[in-house]
Amino acid sequence: MTATDAAIAAADGPDGWADDTPVMSRTAVLIVNPNAGSETRAQVIQDIVRTAADLGWRVTVVETQRENHATELAAEAAAAGHPVVLVAGGDGTINEVIQALAGTETVLGAIPLGTMNVWARELGLSLDPVEATRQLLQGRTYRIDLGRVNGRYFLLMAGMGFDAEAVHAIQGKTKTRFGPLAFVVAGALAALRTRGTRIRVRADGQTFETNAALITVGNTRLWAGAVQITHHATATDGRLDVCIFPGRAFFTKVKHFALVLFGRHDDDPDVTYLQVRSLHIVTRPPISIQVDGEAFGKTPAQVNVVPGCLRVLVGEGDVPTLGQAAPE
């Protein structure tokens, strides 16, 4: 019996139920990334299961064992008819899960237990996993859009340029050990040394060329969990927001960073800001791509929005990135 198994057994009690609600209407599969969180992870999972039980939910816990295993586990849960898949991990694990849940009726509930927890921040959830569980299971369900780049869905964003270089540089133990600091340092170094790349863009049928050090395609607003680059993005409007920064001199980069902090960067004529349904990007030479904070090959990139293809749990309160959409 693993530590997680022991936690589940302790939380379930004699029969695992908090009330007499029919099985398939109040069951959830909780997918756990065993590499996320700290040495107290087993206790956290036990507390999550207990909290769900107090709210009338029976939770089955499964752990990922390899890359993309979360996709397989989520597909099995959806095929079995479970109404909800909870994910205790980071944005990378969530990204694996949406590959299976996109286009299904199974609802995603994301519990923050990762490095950046950008989706949880977008929703205004508590970063305490147990409290976030309570907020989600007492919250509302929304139907949202996803982006897709070269066949892979993204919930948050796809990036090309220095942020993708940083993501490629800090995979594995470096990311786990140093967390957000590793990304900030790697990103800053990549931003300072890049002079940009010549790119050709076809956006909703219109073609243009420009120089780019950073290309951010956002379904949501937060970049690195800290600043808003695609700050007009709404995950319910059937469009993706695109922001392209040129590779220029050091002081230009500093100016653009300052404008981002004040939400005024799209007023700068050197910055390209678009809202599109489809996008094709070709670069010479090829540059790195990141998808929801995970490395994903290199350009060229074919990007499009897939409207309304994912159902998600959201806590109470205003969520700007959901726009004016109404809950189900």
Short mmCIF file of C-alpha atoms in Angstrom, two decimals:
data_model
loop_
_atom_site.label_atom_id
_atom_site.label_comp_id
_atom_site.label_asym_id
_atom_site.label_seq_id
_atom_site.Cartn_x
_atom_site.Cartn_y
_atom_site.Cartn_z
CA MET A 1 0.00 0.00 0.00
CA THR A 2 1.42 3.38 -1.03
CA ALA A 3 1.26 6.50 1.11
CA THR A 4 -1.53 7.75 -1.12
CA ASP A 5 -3.46 4.46 -0.73
CA ALA A 6 -3.18 4.75 3.04
CA ALA A 7 -4.42 8.34 2.90
CA ILE A 8 -7.45 7.31 0.85
CA ALA A 9 -8.31 4.44 3.17
CA ALA A 10 -8.16 6.75 6.17
CA ALA A 11 -10.32 9.37 4.46
CA ASP A 12 -12.94 6.97 3.12
CA GLY A 13 -13.98 5.50 6.46
CA PRO A 14 -15.90 2.20 6.50
CA ASP A 15 -17.81 2.66 3.26
CA GLY A 16 -16.33 5.77 1.61
CA TRP A 17 -19.62 7.68 1.54
CA ALA A 18 -20.82 10.91 3.13
CA ASP A 19 -24.47 10.56 1.98
CA ASP A 20 -26.80 8.44 -0.16
CA THR A 21 -26.34 10.40 -3.41
CA PRO A 22 -26.43 8.10 -6.49
CA VAL A 23 -22.96 6.87 -7.43
CA MET A 24 -22.41 8.31 -10.90
CA SER A 25 -23.82 11.75 -10.05
CA ARG A 26 -21.41 12.36 -7.16
CA THR A 27 -18.24 10.50 -8.06
CA ALA A 28 -14.93 11.93 -9.14
CA VAL A 29 -11.56 10.57 -10.15
CA LEU A 30 -8.64 12.45 -8.59
CA ILE A 31 -5.51 12.27 -10.74
CA VAL A 32 -2.41 12.93 -8.65
CA ASN A 33 1.02 13.83 -9.95
CA PRO A 34 3.33 12.13 -7.41
CA ASN A 35 6.12 14.57 -8.30
CA ALA A 36 4.02 17.62 -7.39
CA GLY A 37 3.78 19.14 -3.96
CA SER A 38 6.05 18.45 -0.99
CA GLU A 39 6.82 15.63 1.40
CA THR A 40 3.38 16.26 2.96
CA ARG A 41 1.61 15.32 -0.28
CA ALA A 42 0.04 12.13 1.16
CA GLN A 43 -1.55 14.13 3.98
CA VAL A 44 -2.78 16.74 1.49
CA ILE A 45 -4.40 14.05 -0.66
CA GLN A 46 -6.06 12.56 2.42
CA ASP A 47 -7.43 15.98 3.36
CA ILE A 48 -8.71 16.54 -0.19
CA VAL A 49 -10.54 13.21 -0.21
CA ARG A 50 -12.00 13.87 3.25
CA THR A 51 -13.15 17.35 2.23
CA ALA A 52 -14.84 15.94 -0.88
CA ALA A 53 -16.53 13.26 1.25
CA ASP A 54 -17.84 15.92 3.63
CA LEU A 55 -19.47 17.55 0.59
CA GLY A 56 -21.06 14.28 -0.54
CA TRP A 57 -18.51 13.14 -3.12
CA ARG A 58 -16.86 9.76 -3.45
CA VAL A 59 -13.35 10.19 -4.84
CA THR A 60 -11.16 7.52 -6.43
CA VAL A 61 -7.47 8.46 -6.40
CA VAL A 62 -5.05 7.39 -9.13
CA GLU A 63 -1.40 8.40 -9.52
CA THR A 64 0.43 9.13 -12.74
CA GLN A 65 3.42 6.89 -13.40
CA ARG A 66 4.93 8.33 -16.55
CA GLU A 67 4.69 11.19 -19.02
CA ASN A 68 1.22 11.52 -20.58
CA HIS A 69 -0.21 8.93 -18.16
CA ALA A 70 -2.67 11.57 -16.93
CA THR A 71 -4.18 11.64 -20.43
CA GLU A 72 -4.82 7.89 -20.28
CA LEU A 73 -6.30 8.06 -16.78
CA ALA A 74 -8.61 10.95 -17.72
CA ALA A 75 -9.78 9.12 -20.86
CA GLU A 76 -10.62 6.06 -18.75
CA ALA A 77 -12.55 8.19 -16.26
CA ALA A 78 -14.57 9.88 -18.99
CA ALA A 79 -15.31 6.55 -20.70
CA ALA A 80 -16.52 5.13 -17.37
CA GLY A 81 -18.99 7.99 -17.04
CA HIS A 82 -17.47 9.82 -14.09
CA PRO A 83 -18.92 13.35 -14.09
CA VAL A 84 -15.79 15.01 -12.70
CA VAL A 85 -12.04 14.55 -13.02
CA LEU A 86 -10.05 16.39 -10.36
CA VAL A 87 -6.36 17.02 -10.95
CA ALA A 88 -3.92 17.53 -8.09
CA GLY A 89 -0.80 18.76 -9.83
CA GLY A 90 0.52 21.63 -11.87
CA ASP A 91 -0.44 23.19 -15.18
CA GLY A 92 1.51 20.53 -17.08
CA THR A 93 -0.57 17.74 -15.56
CA ILE A 94 -3.74 19.71 -16.28
CA ASN A 95 -2.60 20.02 -19.89
CA GLU A 96 -2.25 16.25 -20.12
CA VAL A 97 -5.78 15.80 -18.76
CA ILE A 98 -7.45 18.23 -21.19
CA GLN A 99 -6.13 16.19 -24.11
CA ALA A 100 -8.62 13.50 -23.02
CA LEU A 101 -11.49 15.63 -21.68
CA ALA A 102 -11.79 18.02 -24.64
CA GLY A 103 -15.05 17.31 -26.43
CA THR A 104 -16.49 15.19 -23.60
CA GLU A 105 -19.10 16.00 -20.95
CA THR A 106 -16.73 15.18 -18.07
CA VAL A 107 -15.89 18.26 -16.02
CA LEU A 108 -12.35 19.28 -15.06
CA GLY A 109 -11.57 20.49 -11.55
CA ALA A 110 -7.97 21.67 -11.11
CA ILE A 111 -6.52 21.59 -7.59
CA PRO A 112 -3.29 23.64 -7.24
CA LEU A 113 -0.40 21.37 -6.30
CA GLY A 114 2.24 22.42 -8.82
CA THR A 115 4.99 24.95 -9.44
CA MET A 116 3.13 27.90 -10.97
CA ASN A 117 -0.60 26.99 -10.66
CA VAL A 118 -1.51 29.54 -13.31
CA TRP A 119 -5.01 28.16 -13.98
CA ALA A 120 -5.87 28.30 -10.28
CA ARG A 121 -4.67 31.92 -10.20
CA GLU A 122 -6.79 32.72 -13.27
CA LEU A 123 -9.85 31.42 -11.44
CA GLY A 124 -9.02 33.26 -8.23
CA LEU A 125 -8.90 29.99 -6.29
CA SER A 126 -7.14 29.58 -2.99
CA LEU A 127 -3.65 28.17 -3.47
CA ASP A 128 -4.28 25.90 -0.52
CA PRO A 129 -5.24 22.58 -2.20
CA VAL A 130 -7.83 21.61 0.40
CA GLU A 131 -9.60 24.96 0.37
CA ALA A 132 -9.47 25.01 -3.44
CA THR A 133 -11.18 21.61 -3.46
CA ARG A 134 -13.97 22.98 -1.30
CA GLN A 135 -14.35 26.04 -3.56
CA LEU A 136 -14.53 23.92 -6.71
CA LEU A 137 -17.01 21.32 -5.43
CA GLN A 138 -19.25 24.09 -4.12
CA GLY A 139 -18.81 26.21 -7.23
CA ARG A 140 -20.17 26.38 -10.75
CA THR A 141 -19.57 24.71 -14.11
CA TYR A 142 -18.61 26.68 -17.22
CA ARG A 143 -18.02 25.62 -20.80
CA ILE A 144 -14.84 27.19 -22.17
CA ASP A 145 -12.68 27.32 -25.29
CA LEU A 146 -9.31 25.67 -25.76
CA GLY A 147 -6.48 26.57 -28.07
CA ARG A 148 -4.69 23.97 -30.17
CA VAL A 149 -1.17 24.18 -31.56
CA ASN A 150 0.19 21.54 -33.92
CA GLY A 151 -2.53 19.17 -32.73
CA ARG A 152 -2.08 19.68 -28.97
CA TYR A 153 -4.69 21.46 -26.87
CA PHE A 154 -3.76 24.25 -24.50
CA LEU A 155 -5.82 25.73 -21.70
CA LEU A 156 -3.66 28.77 -20.91
CA MET A 157 -1.32 29.70 -23.74
CA ALA A 158 1.22 28.69 -26.32
CA GLY A 159 4.46 30.65 -26.45
CA MET A 160 7.29 30.97 -28.94
CA GLY A 161 10.55 32.79 -28.38
CA PHE A 162 12.44 33.46 -25.18
CA ASP A 163 9.79 32.11 -22.80
CA ALA A 164 9.77 28.81 -24.70
CA GLU A 165 13.58 28.75 -24.59
CA ALA A 166 13.37 29.17 -20.82
CA VAL A 167 10.82 26.36 -20.51
CA HIS A 168 12.99 24.03 -22.60
CA ALA A 169 15.99 24.91 -20.41
CA ILE A 170 14.41 24.18 -17.01
CA GLN A 171 12.62 20.89 -17.46
CA GLY A 172 13.00 18.11 -14.90
CA LYS A 173 14.88 18.46 -11.62
CA THR A 174 15.79 22.13 -12.13
CA LYS A 175 12.11 23.09 -12.37
CA THR A 176 11.18 20.95 -9.35
CA ARG A 177 14.02 22.27 -7.19
CA PHE A 178 13.88 25.98 -7.94
CA GLY A 179 10.24 26.43 -9.02
CA PRO A 180 9.18 29.81 -10.47
CA LEU A 181 12.62 31.32 -9.76
CA ALA A 182 14.17 28.98 -12.32
CA PHE A 183 11.76 30.18 -15.00
CA VAL A 184 12.28 33.86 -14.15
CA VAL A 185 16.08 33.58 -14.30
CA ALA A 186 16.13 31.47 -17.47
CA GLY A 187 13.57 33.72 -19.14
CA ALA A 188 15.44 36.92 -18.25
CA LEU A 189 18.70 35.54 -19.63
CA ALA A 190 17.03 34.38 -22.84
CA ALA A 191 15.26 37.75 -23.25
CA LEU A 192 18.48 39.73 -22.85
CA ARG A 193 20.45 37.76 -25.41
CA THR A 194 17.80 37.42 -28.13
CA ARG A 195 17.66 39.83 -31.03
CA GLY A 196 14.48 38.28 -32.33
CA THR A 197 13.64 36.12 -35.31
CA ARG A 198 12.09 36.99 -38.64
CA ILE A 199 8.60 35.48 -38.77
CA ARG A 200 5.79 35.16 -41.28
CA VAL A 201 2.29 35.19 -39.82
CA ARG A 202 -1.04 34.28 -41.39
CA ALA A 203 -3.80 35.38 -39.03
CA ASP A 204 -7.39 34.64 -40.10
CA GLY A 205 -6.26 34.75 -43.71
CA GLN A 206 -4.21 37.98 -43.48
CA THR A 207 -0.44 37.58 -43.96
CA PHE A 208 2.38 39.80 -42.69
CA GLU A 209 6.05 39.59 -41.69
CA THR A 210 7.76 41.01 -38.64
CA ASN A 211 10.59 40.49 -36.17
CA ALA A 212 9.75 38.68 -32.92
CA ALA A 213 11.51 37.91 -29.67
CA LEU A 214 8.34 36.69 -27.98
CA ILE A 215 5.04 35.43 -29.39
CA THR A 216 2.30 34.70 -26.86
CA VAL A 217 -0.96 33.09 -27.97
CA GLY A 218 -3.34 33.27 -25.02
CA ASN A 219 -6.63 31.58 -24.29
CA THR A 220 -6.35 33.22 -20.86
CA ARG A 221 -4.53 36.26 -19.44
CA LEU A 222 -1.73 35.42 -17.03
CA TRP A 223 1.82 34.88 -18.26
CA ALA A 224 4.14 32.99 -15.87
CA GLY A 225 1.43 33.43 -13.24
CA ALA A 226 2.57 36.99 -12.64
CA VAL A 227 1.77 39.46 -15.46
CA GLN A 228 -0.92 39.77 -18.11
CA ILE A 229 0.40 39.79 -21.66
CA THR A 230 -2.78 38.69 -23.47
CA HIS A 231 -4.73 40.92 -21.08
CA HIS A 232 -7.90 41.13 -23.18
CA ALA A 233 -8.23 37.35 -23.52
CA THR A 234 -11.50 35.66 -22.64
CA ALA A 235 -11.73 31.86 -22.64
CA THR A 236 -15.37 31.97 -23.76
CA ASP A 237 -15.31 34.27 -26.82
CA GLY A 238 -14.25 31.84 -29.55
CA ARG A 239 -10.97 33.68 -30.17
CA LEU A 240 -7.33 33.60 -29.13
CA ASP A 241 -5.35 36.70 -28.24
CA VAL A 242 -1.91 37.07 -29.81
CA CYS A 243 0.84 39.42 -28.64
CA ILE A 244 4.12 39.76 -30.55
CA PHE A 245 7.10 41.64 -29.11
CA PRO A 246 10.01 42.55 -31.42
CA GLY A 247 13.62 41.77 -30.59
CA ARG A 248 15.19 45.20 -30.20
CA ALA A 249 17.73 46.97 -28.02
CA PHE A 250 17.96 46.45 -24.26
CA PHE A 251 16.14 49.67 -23.38
CA THR A 252 13.26 48.78 -25.71
CA LYS A 253 12.86 45.49 -23.89
CA VAL A 254 12.83 47.30 -20.55
CA LYS A 255 10.20 49.70 -21.89
CA HIS A 256 7.99 46.87 -23.09
CA PHE A 257 8.27 45.10 -19.76
CA ALA A 258 7.22 48.28 -17.96
CA LEU A 259 4.27 48.72 -20.34
CA VAL A 260 3.18 45.12 -19.63
CA LEU A 261 3.16 45.86 -15.91
CA PHE A 262 0.79 48.78 -16.53
CA GLY A 263 -1.29 46.95 -19.13
CA ARG A 264 -0.41 49.43 -21.86
CA HIS A 265 1.86 47.36 -24.10
CA ASP A 266 -0.68 47.01 -26.92
CA ASP A 267 -0.65 50.82 -27.28
CA ASP A 268 2.98 50.65 -28.48
CA PRO A 269 3.16 50.58 -32.31
CA ASP A 270 6.11 48.17 -32.13
CA VAL A 271 3.93 45.57 -30.38
CA THR A 272 1.42 43.55 -32.41
CA TYR A 273 -1.78 42.56 -30.61
CA LEU A 274 -4.41 40.48 -32.42
CA GLN A 275 -7.56 38.50 -31.68
CA VAL A 276 -7.91 35.57 -34.06
CA ARG A 277 -9.53 32.22 -34.67
CA SER A 278 -6.57 30.72 -36.53
CA LEU A 279 -2.90 31.49 -36.84
CA HIS A 280 -0.01 30.05 -38.82
CA ILE A 281 3.55 31.03 -37.90
CA VAL A 282 6.72 30.22 -39.82
CA THR A 283 10.15 31.27 -38.55
CA ARG A 284 13.66 31.14 -39.93
CA PRO A 285 15.36 29.47 -38.16
CA PRO A 286 12.84 27.35 -36.24
CA ILE A 287 12.27 28.50 -32.63
CA SER A 288 11.05 26.68 -29.53
CA ILE A 289 7.37 26.31 -28.57
CA GLN A 290 5.94 25.92 -25.07
CA VAL A 291 2.39 24.81 -24.34
CA ASP A 292 0.95 25.59 -20.90
CA GLY A 293 4.48 25.84 -19.53
CA GLU A 294 5.75 22.58 -21.04
CA ALA A 295 8.22 22.16 -23.90
CA PHE A 296 6.56 21.22 -27.19
CA GLY A 297 8.91 21.12 -30.15
CA LYS A 298 9.66 23.96 -32.56
CA THR A 299 8.01 26.09 -35.24
CA PRO A 300 6.30 26.15 -37.68
CA ALA A 301 3.12 26.44 -35.61
CA GLN A 302 -0.47 25.95 -36.72
CA VAL A 303 -2.74 27.40 -34.03
CA ASN A 304 -6.53 27.55 -33.80
CA VAL A 305 -9.26 27.98 -31.22
CA VAL A 306 -11.69 25.15 -30.41
CA PRO A 307 -14.79 26.88 -29.01
CA GLY A 308 -16.67 25.51 -26.03
CA CYS A 309 -14.96 22.12 -25.98
CA LEU A 310 -14.13 21.82 -22.25
CA ARG A 311 -16.30 21.92 -19.13
CA VAL A 312 -14.56 23.22 -16.00
CA LEU A 313 -15.35 23.71 -12.32
CA VAL A 314 -15.01 27.30 -11.11
CA GLY A 315 -15.37 28.68 -7.59
CA GLU A 316 -17.67 31.50 -6.61
CA GLY A 317 -16.83 35.11 -7.41
CA ASP A 318 -15.94 37.12 -10.50
CA VAL A 319 -13.51 35.53 -12.99
CA PRO A 320 -12.45 38.09 -15.62
CA THR A 321 -10.92 35.53 -17.93
CA LEU A 322 -14.40 33.96 -18.37
CA GLY A 323 -15.83 37.24 -19.63
CA GLN A 324 -19.61 37.58 -19.56
CA ALA A 325 -20.30 33.87 -19.96
CA ALA A 326 -22.97 32.35 -17.74
CA PRO A 327 -22.45 29.12 -15.79
CA GLU A 328 -24.27 25.99 -16.89
#
